[in-house]
Amino acid sequence: MSVSKSALVKLLVALLLGSAALLAQAQRAVPVESPSTLPLLPRGLVLGTTLYGSASLAALNDKTLERFENAAANGLSGFTLYLDWPDLEAAPGQLDVEALVSQLDPLAERGLAVFVNITIGNIGHYSVPADLSNGVGGLAVGVNLNDSDVVARFLALLDQVVPLLAERGSFLLGLGNEIDERLDDAPESELAAYAELVAAAREHMQTLRPDLPVAVTLTSSAVREQTMTWQVMREVADHVAINYAPIDAEWRVLAPELIADDFDKVLDAFGNGVLVIQELTCPSAESMGASPWWQSQCLAVLLERLRAHRQTRFVSLFSLEDLDGATCQAVQAVFEPLLTDAPADFSERFREYLCTLGILDSDGKPKPGWGIALDWVAKFRASQTRLQMLGRHDEGSNRRLLLRPPPSGRQERFLPLTATTGEQRRYQVHVPADLPPPGGWPVVLIFHGGGGRGDSFREESRWDEVAESQNFVAVFAEGTRPDPESPPAFSANPQTWNDGTGRSAIGAVDRGEDDLAYVHAVLEDLAGWMPIASDRIYATGFSNGAGMTLHLARNMPERLSAVAAVAGKDIQMPLPDVDELPSILYMTGTEDPLNPIDGGDVFLFWNFLGNFPPIETLFERWRTGLDCPIMPTSIEASLADTEARRYFPCHANTTAEFWLLEGHGHHWPGGRNLLAPSFWIGPDASELDATRTIWSFFVQSRRVGVR
């Protein structure tokens, strides 16, 4: 009788463990190509992240936590949680699962799928209760992991832990991290003892939660080299998870063009089984030859390879954030004994590696790799959800397949790096709780004023509240600032838009920012992860953001159905001669010193902003460009201090409206006043609700033929 390689390995395991039951199982030669299917994990590939060691979400600074929550809402839906055995059993029989519960509950509240690893063995040492340890990473004299009392203690721990796991989103229980680093060089009896403990835990899990599989995590080198630890563990555990980093033996990173081939070799060696990657690591340490840019390229290559690897079910990016100074030093101290005999330059590289693994820095600022990860999640999610229809609709010969709607509420999105500056742009979006209408959600692009921010303008204008009640998507765009590494500030680091007016006093104009490309990228990103109505895309803005809105209408008319500009400037040139200009609403106040109704010199504080023509000249340019009637149709405004003129029908059934607010200064009408005192920018006098007025205008503006 011929015996397969898998059967031989099973025989070896059985002999090592001295178990008649395992010997009988080995002789049956159960094929290794039939692994468990991770029944508690959502279908498809789940991408997640982790924190170094056993750090909890509670330890994150506010900015990092905010970014993590936005990422979770956008599809970064997994997490790897590490706990050592002593964290749960400090002394014999004294079990305390609070450390587990306190970390799992915040993850469960965010709906994350969690891989929990109780690291009995961690890299080159054991993590066991003090009475079982020799104090330096080994086992106490006379202690073996397959001792009956040791096994009984661990199974008693599982009795307490396992019921908590599946209730809180856990889909896989790990029993060791990179333990091949020790076991591949250890006596066979030590490997056998570890394997017996894993086998006993796996058997016990069948009585507790048969749908919660057991795994052991090994290095990718163990997989590539098919070591004895790899072969044994894949027989006694439901899964062997792996950690992967494109790092050579000298602790230097691989060139980006070599990463794909190296990773493919690991995937090929793994075979046809279900693959779980506990740690996908792309460091950014300069001493290793890496950098934030290298990290982003590394992630882009690896994630693209995984997109086509259908056996991969879970990947955790290692890790979420860099370590801050004190934590970095503490972690380096833990590993210092391992570096005693290492060359000095190797030790330097390893120390820096430990502290620069995050896709966010220690202050929560995103590195380029953060945007790569979120962009990949959005594209992967879109490719999956396109297969899940909510419905179809016909518009002539145009049939749209609707995407499953994303989670509701406010979310932050990051775009890929810009090719010219390397800067990473972002935007905020409010997704309504209701399902999208047939054809997808309408979209309103919203541009803050000069010196403003998307979140502050959201608070000022309340566009998110109207989006929720009227079931459309509100996109709060973010301008650029002189120092992108520092937070925005109205005077010290103002965010502005390149509105095409050529005003050198506007920073984004002076820097030549390509904000048109940014808006294109935002729209493409939106279309990739939610169902949107391409014939109902609108834009509005205030002040410099109004100028940006008009700039879009001139240069991207084919994407917009209507625009609304409040208290903003326009380029002093005729409109382009095109057939697709959108409808326009223009609104301003009579007492706005930054947008004077009669034109003239404009100052902000003591800064000269330019000389501008009368507002009527600006509007007349649009009325003429849209081929509107000369005489308006009066709009019956509900407020006595409001003059409103409507011109309809214009070319291609478009509309032009002009709203003049008597006594009103440089404020978003009806909004929360967050700007400077009135002696600089005029009174906040109008009671008109500009947000709802503009939305009512948009509702009437839907054009056929918009792309």
XYZ file of C-alpha atoms in Angstrom:
707
model
C 0.000 0.000 0.000
C 1.418 3.394 -0.966
C 1.299 6.089 1.696
C 0.903 9.781 0.828
C 3.137 12.505 2.248
C 0.233 13.842 4.286
C -0.354 10.391 5.755
C 3.328 10.095 6.679
C 3.207 13.406 8.481
C 0.123 12.262 10.367
C 1.931 9.081 11.368
C 4.848 11.185 12.589
C 2.511 13.362 14.630
C 0.808 10.331 16.092
C 4.104 8.732 17.063
C 5.391 11.956 18.575
C 2.264 12.350 20.648
C 1.972 8.705 21.518
C -1.766 8.884 20.877
C -3.604 5.816 19.602
C -6.518 7.977 18.531
C -4.321 10.205 16.415
C -2.543 7.167 14.998
C -5.850 5.754 13.823
C -6.765 9.116 12.335
C -3.427 9.298 10.542
C -3.876 5.890 9.007
C -7.181 7.073 7.540
C -5.133 9.770 5.732
C -7.664 12.591 5.906
C -6.675 14.918 3.023
C -5.099 18.219 4.040
C -6.884 19.906 1.138
C -10.160 19.962 3.126
C -9.582 22.599 5.828
C -12.241 24.280 7.921
C -14.104 27.076 6.169
C -14.118 29.767 8.882
C -17.919 29.711 9.237
C -18.039 32.755 11.541
C -16.091 34.987 9.137
C -18.087 37.051 6.617
C -17.833 35.757 3.080
C -15.069 37.005 0.828
C -11.743 38.501 1.829
C -11.743 40.480 5.075
C -9.026 43.118 5.484
C -8.206 44.325 8.976
C -5.433 45.723 11.109
C -4.011 45.363 14.593
C -2.142 47.166 17.336
C 1.337 46.210 18.418
C 1.369 43.670 21.243
C -1.766 43.709 23.372
C -2.498 47.434 23.127
C -6.205 48.267 23.269
C -8.353 50.783 21.421
C -8.629 52.702 24.681
C -4.906 53.483 24.412
C -5.288 55.260 21.067
C -5.135 59.028 20.819
C -8.298 60.745 19.601
C -7.066 61.302 16.045
C -5.946 57.687 15.585
C -9.206 56.378 17.042
C -11.212 58.645 14.743
C -9.297 57.425 11.699
C -9.655 53.808 12.830
C -13.414 54.182 13.228
C -13.731 55.802 9.809
C -11.639 53.029 8.300
C -13.837 50.414 9.976
C -16.924 52.121 8.581
C -15.328 52.193 5.124
C -14.604 48.469 5.031
C -11.427 47.798 7.055
C -13.534 45.261 8.912
C -11.138 42.895 10.679
C -8.809 42.982 13.655
C -6.146 40.746 15.192
C -6.018 40.743 18.987
C -3.086 39.290 20.922
C -3.246 38.116 24.531
C -0.669 36.090 26.453
C -1.776 33.183 28.623
C -0.616 35.027 31.802
C -2.924 37.936 30.879
C -5.817 35.583 31.577
C -4.293 33.396 34.321
C -1.836 35.249 36.486
C -1.605 32.407 39.037
C -2.635 28.732 38.956
C -6.409 28.483 38.657
C -6.934 32.245 39.080
C -8.691 33.080 35.833
C -9.534 36.649 34.900
C -11.136 37.199 31.500
C -11.630 40.942 31.997
C -8.551 41.697 29.880
C -10.203 39.841 27.012
C -13.671 41.317 27.485
C -12.385 44.895 27.807
C -10.602 44.610 24.464
C -13.203 42.579 22.588
C -16.214 44.714 23.491
C -15.035 47.889 21.665
C -14.209 45.778 18.612
C -17.596 44.052 18.708
C -19.352 47.416 18.998
C -17.732 48.392 15.696
C -18.811 45.146 14.031
C -15.277 43.855 13.423
C -14.347 40.245 12.712
C -11.630 39.378 15.250
C -8.815 36.837 15.136
C -7.863 36.276 18.797
C -4.434 34.749 19.401
C -3.640 33.494 22.901
C 0.107 33.394 22.417
C 1.229 30.336 24.367
C 4.365 30.563 22.287
C 5.498 33.891 20.888
C 8.438 33.950 18.449
C 11.335 32.381 20.358
C 9.840 32.125 23.828
C 6.893 30.767 25.765
C 4.214 33.019 27.269
C 2.954 30.908 30.137
C 1.948 31.619 33.762
C 4.853 32.374 36.087
C 4.796 28.980 37.834
C 5.329 27.254 34.466
C 8.077 29.613 33.244
C 11.815 29.738 33.867
C 11.622 33.534 33.729
C 13.623 33.924 30.520
C 11.186 32.672 27.892
C 11.502 28.958 28.492
C 9.608 26.446 30.604
C 10.457 25.744 34.226
C 12.545 22.654 34.926
C 10.380 19.554 34.706
C 7.496 21.323 32.941
C 6.237 20.239 29.530
C 3.271 21.649 27.661
C 1.766 18.183 27.302
C 1.816 17.492 31.046
C -1.693 16.464 32.028
C -2.038 19.226 34.622
C -0.808 21.882 32.167
C -3.244 20.685 29.507
C -6.086 20.615 32.053
C -5.330 24.185 33.133
C -5.382 25.442 29.580
C -8.627 23.643 28.771
C -10.174 25.161 31.909
C -9.111 28.551 30.577
C -10.838 27.780 27.286
C -14.011 26.919 29.195
C -14.076 30.528 30.402
C -12.805 32.236 27.264
C -14.514 30.493 24.365
C -18.129 31.424 25.214
C -17.043 35.073 25.133
C -15.341 34.902 21.751
C -18.060 34.048 19.254
C -20.496 36.361 21.043
C -18.118 39.237 20.327
C -17.246 38.702 16.684
C -14.317 36.282 16.985
C -14.001 33.831 14.107
C -10.665 32.116 14.835
C -8.674 31.233 17.964
C -4.900 31.265 17.619
C -2.594 29.334 19.942
C 0.814 30.777 19.244
C 2.660 33.325 17.130
C 5.724 32.427 15.028
C 6.488 29.526 17.352
C 8.439 27.865 14.525
C 11.272 30.275 15.416
C 11.782 28.069 18.483
C 10.356 24.678 17.603
C 12.222 24.165 14.328
C 15.494 24.171 16.299
C 14.122 22.409 19.390
C 14.163 18.677 20.213
C 11.352 16.679 18.623
C 9.868 16.077 22.056
C 9.313 19.825 22.506
C 7.563 20.060 19.144
C 5.488 17.027 20.102
C 4.482 18.584 23.426
C 3.328 21.797 21.772
C 1.449 19.830 19.121
C -0.298 17.740 21.770
C -1.512 20.842 23.606
C -2.865 22.273 20.340
C -4.530 18.964 19.467
C -6.149 18.765 22.906
C -7.415 22.328 22.607
C -8.804 21.631 19.146
C -10.619 18.536 20.391
C -12.001 20.463 23.366
C -13.231 23.244 21.091
C -15.426 20.715 19.316
C -17.430 20.386 22.523
C -17.491 24.137 23.235
C -17.866 25.858 19.833
C -17.305 23.573 16.848
C -17.740 26.590 14.545
C -14.733 28.372 16.112
C -11.583 26.850 14.569
C -8.113 26.668 16.120
C -5.008 28.064 14.422
C -1.276 28.368 15.003
C 0.602 31.248 13.353
C 3.994 30.578 11.754
C 6.473 32.647 9.786
C 6.282 32.659 6.011
C 9.754 31.070 6.039
C 8.317 27.964 7.699
C 5.782 27.726 4.886
C 8.322 28.376 2.133
C 10.777 25.806 3.535
C 8.084 23.283 4.529
C 9.681 22.871 7.983
C 8.698 20.125 10.406
C 6.803 22.617 12.574
C 4.777 23.671 9.514
C 3.983 20.076 8.592
C 3.027 19.053 12.104
C 0.942 22.104 12.963
C -1.148 21.922 9.822
C -2.186 18.431 10.975
C -3.087 19.222 14.573
C -4.691 22.661 14.021
C -7.638 23.605 11.835
C -5.558 26.351 10.240
C -1.981 27.505 10.017
C -1.937 31.282 9.765
C 1.166 33.073 8.538
C 3.003 36.349 9.009
C 4.631 37.893 5.957
C 7.097 40.747 5.519
C 9.315 41.315 2.440
C 12.517 41.452 4.501
C 15.789 39.622 3.825
C 18.083 37.868 6.293
C 20.026 41.087 6.913
C 16.800 42.799 7.940
C 16.593 44.966 4.862
C 13.493 45.353 2.747
C 13.159 43.983 -0.766
C 12.981 46.290 -3.753
C 9.342 46.889 -4.768
C 9.819 45.031 -8.060
C 10.907 41.871 -6.168
C 8.052 41.768 -3.679
C 5.408 40.180 -5.919
C 7.627 37.238 -6.887
C 8.681 36.627 -3.287
C 5.088 36.726 -2.051
C 3.901 34.424 -4.842
C 6.417 31.804 -3.717
C 4.863 31.835 -0.253
C 1.349 31.579 -1.667
C 2.383 28.704 -3.937
C 4.026 26.857 -1.049
C 0.926 27.247 1.075
C -1.105 25.201 -1.377
C -4.854 25.074 -1.792
C -5.966 25.524 1.799
C -7.722 28.525 3.278
C -5.141 31.214 4.022
C -5.203 33.542 7.021
C -2.486 36.214 7.195
C -2.223 37.348 10.787
C 0.376 40.002 9.996
C 1.009 41.567 6.592
C 3.944 43.835 7.337
C 5.417 46.653 5.282
C 7.734 48.701 7.527
C 8.840 52.263 6.848
C 12.202 52.298 8.680
C 14.788 54.199 6.645
C 17.695 52.176 8.065
C 16.147 49.088 6.421
C 16.018 50.792 3.035
C 12.323 51.517 3.485
C 10.376 54.771 3.712
C 6.715 55.801 3.890
C 6.710 55.752 0.086
C 8.237 52.247 -0.003
C 5.628 51.115 2.530
C 2.820 52.336 0.281
C 4.289 50.563 -2.761
C 4.772 47.383 -0.742
C 1.135 47.408 0.367
C -0.082 48.163 -3.141
C 1.796 45.148 -4.548
C 0.784 42.714 -1.801
C -2.866 43.695 -1.700
C -3.131 43.429 -5.463
C -1.697 39.885 -5.334
C -4.217 38.946 -2.661
C -7.111 40.250 -4.731
C -6.576 37.328 -7.122
C -5.805 34.727 -4.418
C -9.235 33.286 -3.739
C -8.098 31.070 -0.861
C -7.168 34.072 1.286
C -9.977 34.863 3.717
C -8.423 37.223 6.267
C -5.504 39.662 6.176
C -4.441 41.942 9.015
C -2.169 44.898 8.263
C 0.577 45.091 10.869
C 0.053 47.518 12.334
C -2.329 50.460 12.728
C 0.071 53.038 14.165
C 3.731 53.660 14.908
C 4.850 53.468 18.516
C 5.384 56.722 20.360
C 8.710 57.464 22.016
C 8.143 55.867 25.425
C 6.357 52.808 24.057
C 9.022 52.385 21.411
C 11.766 52.329 24.029
C 9.827 49.846 26.165
C 9.303 47.459 23.244
C 12.935 47.763 22.179
C 13.979 46.840 25.720
C 11.920 43.633 25.546
C 13.761 42.497 22.421
C 17.185 43.690 23.518
C 18.305 40.243 24.839
C 17.744 38.801 21.353
C 20.174 41.337 19.886
C 23.097 40.644 22.220
C 25.207 38.890 19.601
C 23.830 40.694 16.551
C 25.957 43.156 14.522
C 25.408 46.778 15.481
C 23.897 47.797 12.151
C 21.483 44.845 12.230
C 20.391 45.831 15.749
C 19.811 49.413 14.631
C 17.612 48.262 11.766
C 15.617 45.934 13.986
C 15.045 48.564 16.664
C 13.791 51.105 14.133
C 11.659 48.420 12.485
C 9.816 47.764 15.751
C 8.649 51.355 16.042
C 7.767 52.239 12.428
C 5.348 49.495 11.404
C 2.189 51.609 11.394
C 0.215 52.910 8.438
C -0.460 55.893 10.711
C 2.285 57.672 12.603
C 2.187 57.810 16.393
C 0.149 61.048 16.294
C -2.519 59.551 14.057
C -1.370 61.246 10.848
C -1.793 58.998 7.809
C 1.196 57.733 5.901
C 0.803 57.094 2.170
C 0.087 53.433 2.933
C -3.093 54.404 4.773
C -4.628 55.724 1.589
C -3.464 52.644 -0.344
C -5.235 50.384 2.160
C -8.495 52.329 2.142
C -8.477 52.652 -1.626
C -7.977 48.896 -1.965
C -10.817 48.202 0.474
C -13.152 50.466 -1.470
C -12.318 48.851 -4.801
C -12.502 45.320 -3.425
C -15.781 46.029 -1.704
C -17.182 47.494 -4.902
C -16.146 44.434 -6.916
C -17.916 42.222 -4.388
C -21.051 44.269 -3.901
C -21.654 44.722 -7.609
C -22.671 41.077 -7.554
C -25.356 41.782 -4.948
C -28.209 43.708 -6.487
C -30.705 45.771 -4.610
C -32.569 46.282 -7.858
C -32.323 47.602 -11.392
C -33.859 50.485 -13.224
C -34.223 51.442 -16.843
C -33.691 54.877 -18.327
C -34.005 54.366 -22.047
C -31.328 51.818 -22.856
C -29.329 52.626 -19.729
C -29.455 49.812 -17.165
C -27.691 50.313 -13.867
C -26.620 47.659 -11.429
C -26.935 49.094 -7.934
C -24.306 48.490 -5.302
C -25.172 47.436 -1.794
C -25.244 50.668 0.259
C -22.348 51.316 2.640
C -22.807 51.927 6.383
C -24.737 55.091 7.172
C -23.386 58.127 9.016
C -20.321 60.339 8.662
C -17.193 58.749 7.243
C -13.760 59.915 6.152
C -12.250 58.777 2.874
C -8.641 58.969 1.686
C -7.686 59.199 -1.969
C -4.531 57.743 -3.571
C -1.432 59.915 -3.507
C -1.252 62.699 -6.047
C 1.379 62.003 -8.664
C 2.897 65.487 -8.592
C 3.201 66.386 -4.908
C 2.851 63.045 -3.141
C 0.142 64.597 -0.961
C -2.772 62.509 0.185
C -6.169 64.192 -0.203
C -9.295 63.269 1.684
C -12.967 64.093 1.995
C -15.800 63.457 4.412
C -19.120 61.991 3.397
C -22.482 61.667 5.111
C -24.373 58.562 3.980
C -28.098 58.562 4.850
C -29.636 55.686 6.778
C -32.363 55.015 4.187
C -31.758 52.777 1.191
C -30.852 54.575 -2.031
C -33.681 55.347 -4.441
C -33.816 53.479 -7.768
C -30.884 54.752 -9.769
C -28.757 55.566 -6.747
C -28.342 58.450 -4.320
C -28.105 62.071 -5.465
C -24.763 63.617 -4.477
C -24.048 67.150 -3.271
C -20.390 68.239 -3.382
C -19.836 70.904 -0.705
C -16.832 73.269 -0.667
C -15.854 75.200 2.461
C -14.662 78.794 2.355
C -11.050 79.937 2.362
C -9.386 79.043 5.662
C -12.188 76.614 6.502
C -12.487 72.853 6.898
C -14.980 70.272 5.776
C -16.058 69.390 9.310
C -16.535 72.997 10.443
C -18.533 73.849 7.315
C -20.665 70.759 7.919
C -21.441 72.111 11.382
C -22.085 75.598 10.022
C -24.302 74.673 7.070
C -26.053 71.535 8.416
C -25.887 69.877 5.019
C -25.591 66.496 6.771
C -28.960 67.007 8.481
C -30.674 67.810 5.183
C -28.931 64.857 3.511
C -30.299 62.544 6.185
C -33.862 63.841 5.929
C -33.931 64.068 2.110
C -31.962 60.856 1.399
C -28.955 62.091 -0.534
C -25.198 61.849 -0.023
C -23.411 64.962 1.261
C -19.712 65.165 0.399
C -17.619 67.644 2.400
C -14.509 68.307 0.338
C -11.200 69.418 1.865
C -8.975 72.073 0.327
C -5.191 72.156 0.514
C -2.987 74.070 2.949
C 0.613 75.336 2.892
C 1.796 72.706 5.389
C -0.109 69.453 4.804
C 1.675 67.794 7.736
C 0.195 70.279 10.227
C -3.461 70.757 11.157
C -5.429 73.386 9.240
C -5.783 76.814 10.858
C -7.669 79.835 9.506
C -4.685 82.213 9.495
C -1.599 80.115 10.236
C -2.275 77.180 7.874
C -5.386 77.980 5.816
C -7.108 75.483 3.541
C -8.101 77.055 0.216
C -9.247 76.167 -3.286
C -7.695 76.900 -6.658
C -10.884 78.449 -8.002
C -9.383 79.483 -11.331
C -9.660 83.214 -10.609
C -5.902 83.759 -10.631
C -5.995 85.613 -7.289
C -2.494 85.355 -5.826
C -3.899 86.061 -2.361
C -5.471 82.583 -2.430
C -2.830 80.042 -1.415
C -4.121 77.147 -3.523
C -4.201 79.424 -6.574
C -0.651 80.580 -5.925
C 0.526 76.964 -5.474
C -1.242 75.828 -8.644
C -3.177 73.054 -6.901
C -5.087 70.763 -9.270
C -8.428 70.801 -7.496
C -10.289 69.759 -10.634
C -8.375 66.468 -10.592
C -9.212 66.128 -6.903
C -12.947 66.432 -7.601
C -12.678 63.908 -10.426
C -10.980 61.507 -7.985
C -13.681 62.048 -5.357
C -16.442 61.231 -7.835
C -14.621 58.143 -9.077
C -14.052 56.981 -5.513
C -17.717 57.487 -4.620
C -18.876 55.521 -7.635
C -16.634 52.638 -6.592
C -18.209 52.005 -3.205
C -21.808 53.228 -3.265
C -24.722 53.501 -5.719
C -24.903 57.109 -6.929
C -27.119 58.781 -9.521
C -24.722 60.192 -12.104
C -27.506 62.427 -13.471
C -28.063 64.037 -10.063
C -24.651 65.337 -8.999
C -24.645 68.880 -7.640
C -22.051 71.280 -6.242
C -22.262 74.161 -3.812
C -19.809 76.270 -1.858
C -19.235 79.398 0.179
C -16.797 82.249 -0.523
C -13.621 80.673 -1.973
C -15.634 77.432 -2.075
C -18.268 79.225 -4.177
C -15.520 80.214 -6.588
C -14.485 76.558 -6.701
C -18.085 75.590 -7.441
C -18.237 77.979 -10.393
C -14.822 76.732 -11.533
C -16.270 73.200 -11.642
C -19.308 74.383 -13.578
C -17.033 75.891 -16.221
C -14.616 72.970 -16.468
C -16.646 69.875 -15.543
C -20.123 70.799 -16.791
C -20.737 67.290 -18.096
C -20.627 65.890 -14.525
C -22.996 68.378 -12.876
C -26.743 68.941 -13.033
C -26.756 72.184 -11.039
C -24.510 74.403 -8.921
C -25.144 76.940 -6.172
C -22.588 79.615 -5.251
C -22.914 81.666 -2.069
C -20.873 84.875 -1.637
C -18.155 83.863 -4.081
C -16.102 85.175 -6.983
C -15.976 83.929 -10.545
C -13.256 84.156 -13.152
C -13.759 87.344 -15.208
C -14.155 85.667 -18.569
C -17.120 84.597 -20.707
C -18.471 81.120 -20.119
C -17.274 78.344 -22.402
C -19.446 77.759 -25.440
C -20.752 74.300 -24.536
C -24.149 72.656 -24.537
C -23.846 71.125 -21.081
C -23.610 74.058 -18.664
C -25.503 73.245 -15.465
C -28.276 75.248 -13.866
C -27.037 77.890 -11.431
C -28.231 79.561 -8.251
C -26.213 82.551 -7.030
C -26.786 83.995 -3.545
C -25.134 86.910 -1.747
C -25.807 89.652 0.809
C -25.981 93.403 0.258
C -23.647 94.127 3.204
C -20.876 91.674 2.396
C -17.525 93.544 2.449
C -15.711 90.535 0.954
C -18.164 90.236 -1.924
C -19.370 93.833 -2.460
C -22.577 94.070 -4.429
C -21.243 97.020 -6.423
C -17.737 95.606 -6.858
C -14.471 97.373 -6.029
C -11.414 96.741 -3.880
C -11.727 93.927 -1.340
C -9.747 93.589 1.902
C -9.699 90.916 4.602
C -8.251 92.410 7.757
C -5.384 94.411 6.235
C -4.795 92.109 3.271
C -5.774 93.258 -0.215
C -7.659 90.484 -2.031
C -8.222 92.219 -5.370
C -10.584 94.418 -7.347
C -13.814 92.869 -8.583
C -16.717 93.874 -10.840
C -20.289 94.257 -9.575
C -22.115 91.056 -8.645
C -24.759 91.699 -11.287
C -21.986 91.495 -13.886
C -21.002 88.078 -12.598
C -24.563 86.772 -12.699
C -25.332 88.336 -16.068
C -22.413 86.411 -17.524
C -24.087 83.147 -16.437
C -27.577 84.199 -17.528
C -26.255 84.996 -20.975
C -24.122 81.860 -21.161
C -27.144 79.706 -20.348
C -29.209 81.545 -22.970
C -31.850 82.482 -20.411
C -34.701 84.950 -21.029
C -33.864 88.601 -20.473
C -36.807 89.147 -18.182
C -36.968 87.064 -15.003
C -39.882 85.269 -13.459
C -40.159 86.563 -9.881
C -39.808 84.025 -7.063
C -42.107 84.570 -4.140
C -39.658 84.645 -1.244
C -41.064 84.005 2.215
C -38.854 86.674 3.819
C -39.324 90.419 3.332
C -35.590 91.130 3.135
C -35.011 88.660 0.295
C -35.077 89.430 -3.427
C -35.203 86.361 -5.653
C -35.230 86.255 -9.454
C -35.728 83.156 -11.536
C -34.874 82.856 -15.219
C -36.525 79.937 -17.016
C -36.487 78.214 -19.418
C -32.852 78.507 -20.413
C -30.889 76.364 -22.863
C -31.545 72.598 -22.501
C -34.182 73.250 -19.831
C -31.678 74.744 -17.394
C -32.464 77.478 -14.871
C -30.678 80.513 -13.421
C -31.643 82.023 -10.058
C -30.305 85.122 -8.308
C -30.921 85.613 -4.563
C -30.058 88.931 -2.902
C -30.264 89.104 0.902
C -30.833 92.619 2.217
C -28.485 93.603 5.066
C -26.642 90.292 5.086
C -22.838 89.991 5.302
C -20.281 87.262 4.598
C -22.033 84.331 6.269
C -23.761 81.146 5.166
C -27.431 82.213 5.457
C -29.275 80.351 8.172
C -26.133 78.597 9.362
C -24.294 78.535 12.653
C -22.017 81.566 12.709
C -18.441 80.302 13.101
C -16.681 83.215 11.396
C -14.988 86.429 12.501
C -16.758 89.411 14.150
C -19.239 91.337 12.014
C -17.052 94.461 11.724
C -14.716 92.408 9.525
C -17.242 90.454 7.465
C -20.592 92.185 7.887
C -23.742 91.245 9.823
C -25.332 87.802 9.980
C -28.782 89.226 9.296
C -30.756 86.951 6.980
C -33.157 84.345 8.318
C -33.166 82.449 5.033
C -32.139 78.773 5.274
C -29.676 78.645 2.398
C -29.096 74.895 2.690
C -32.748 73.921 2.263
C -33.292 76.619 -0.360
C -30.415 75.290 -2.428
C -31.545 71.688 -2.040
C -35.022 72.653 -3.290
C -33.350 74.205 -6.326
C -31.264 71.083 -6.896
C -34.318 68.812 -6.696
C -35.776 70.617 -9.708
C -32.532 70.270 -11.697
C -32.027 66.878 -13.257
C -30.557 66.689 -16.712
C -30.608 63.884 -19.221
C -27.239 63.034 -20.739
C -25.056 63.869 -17.749
C -22.214 61.357 -17.363
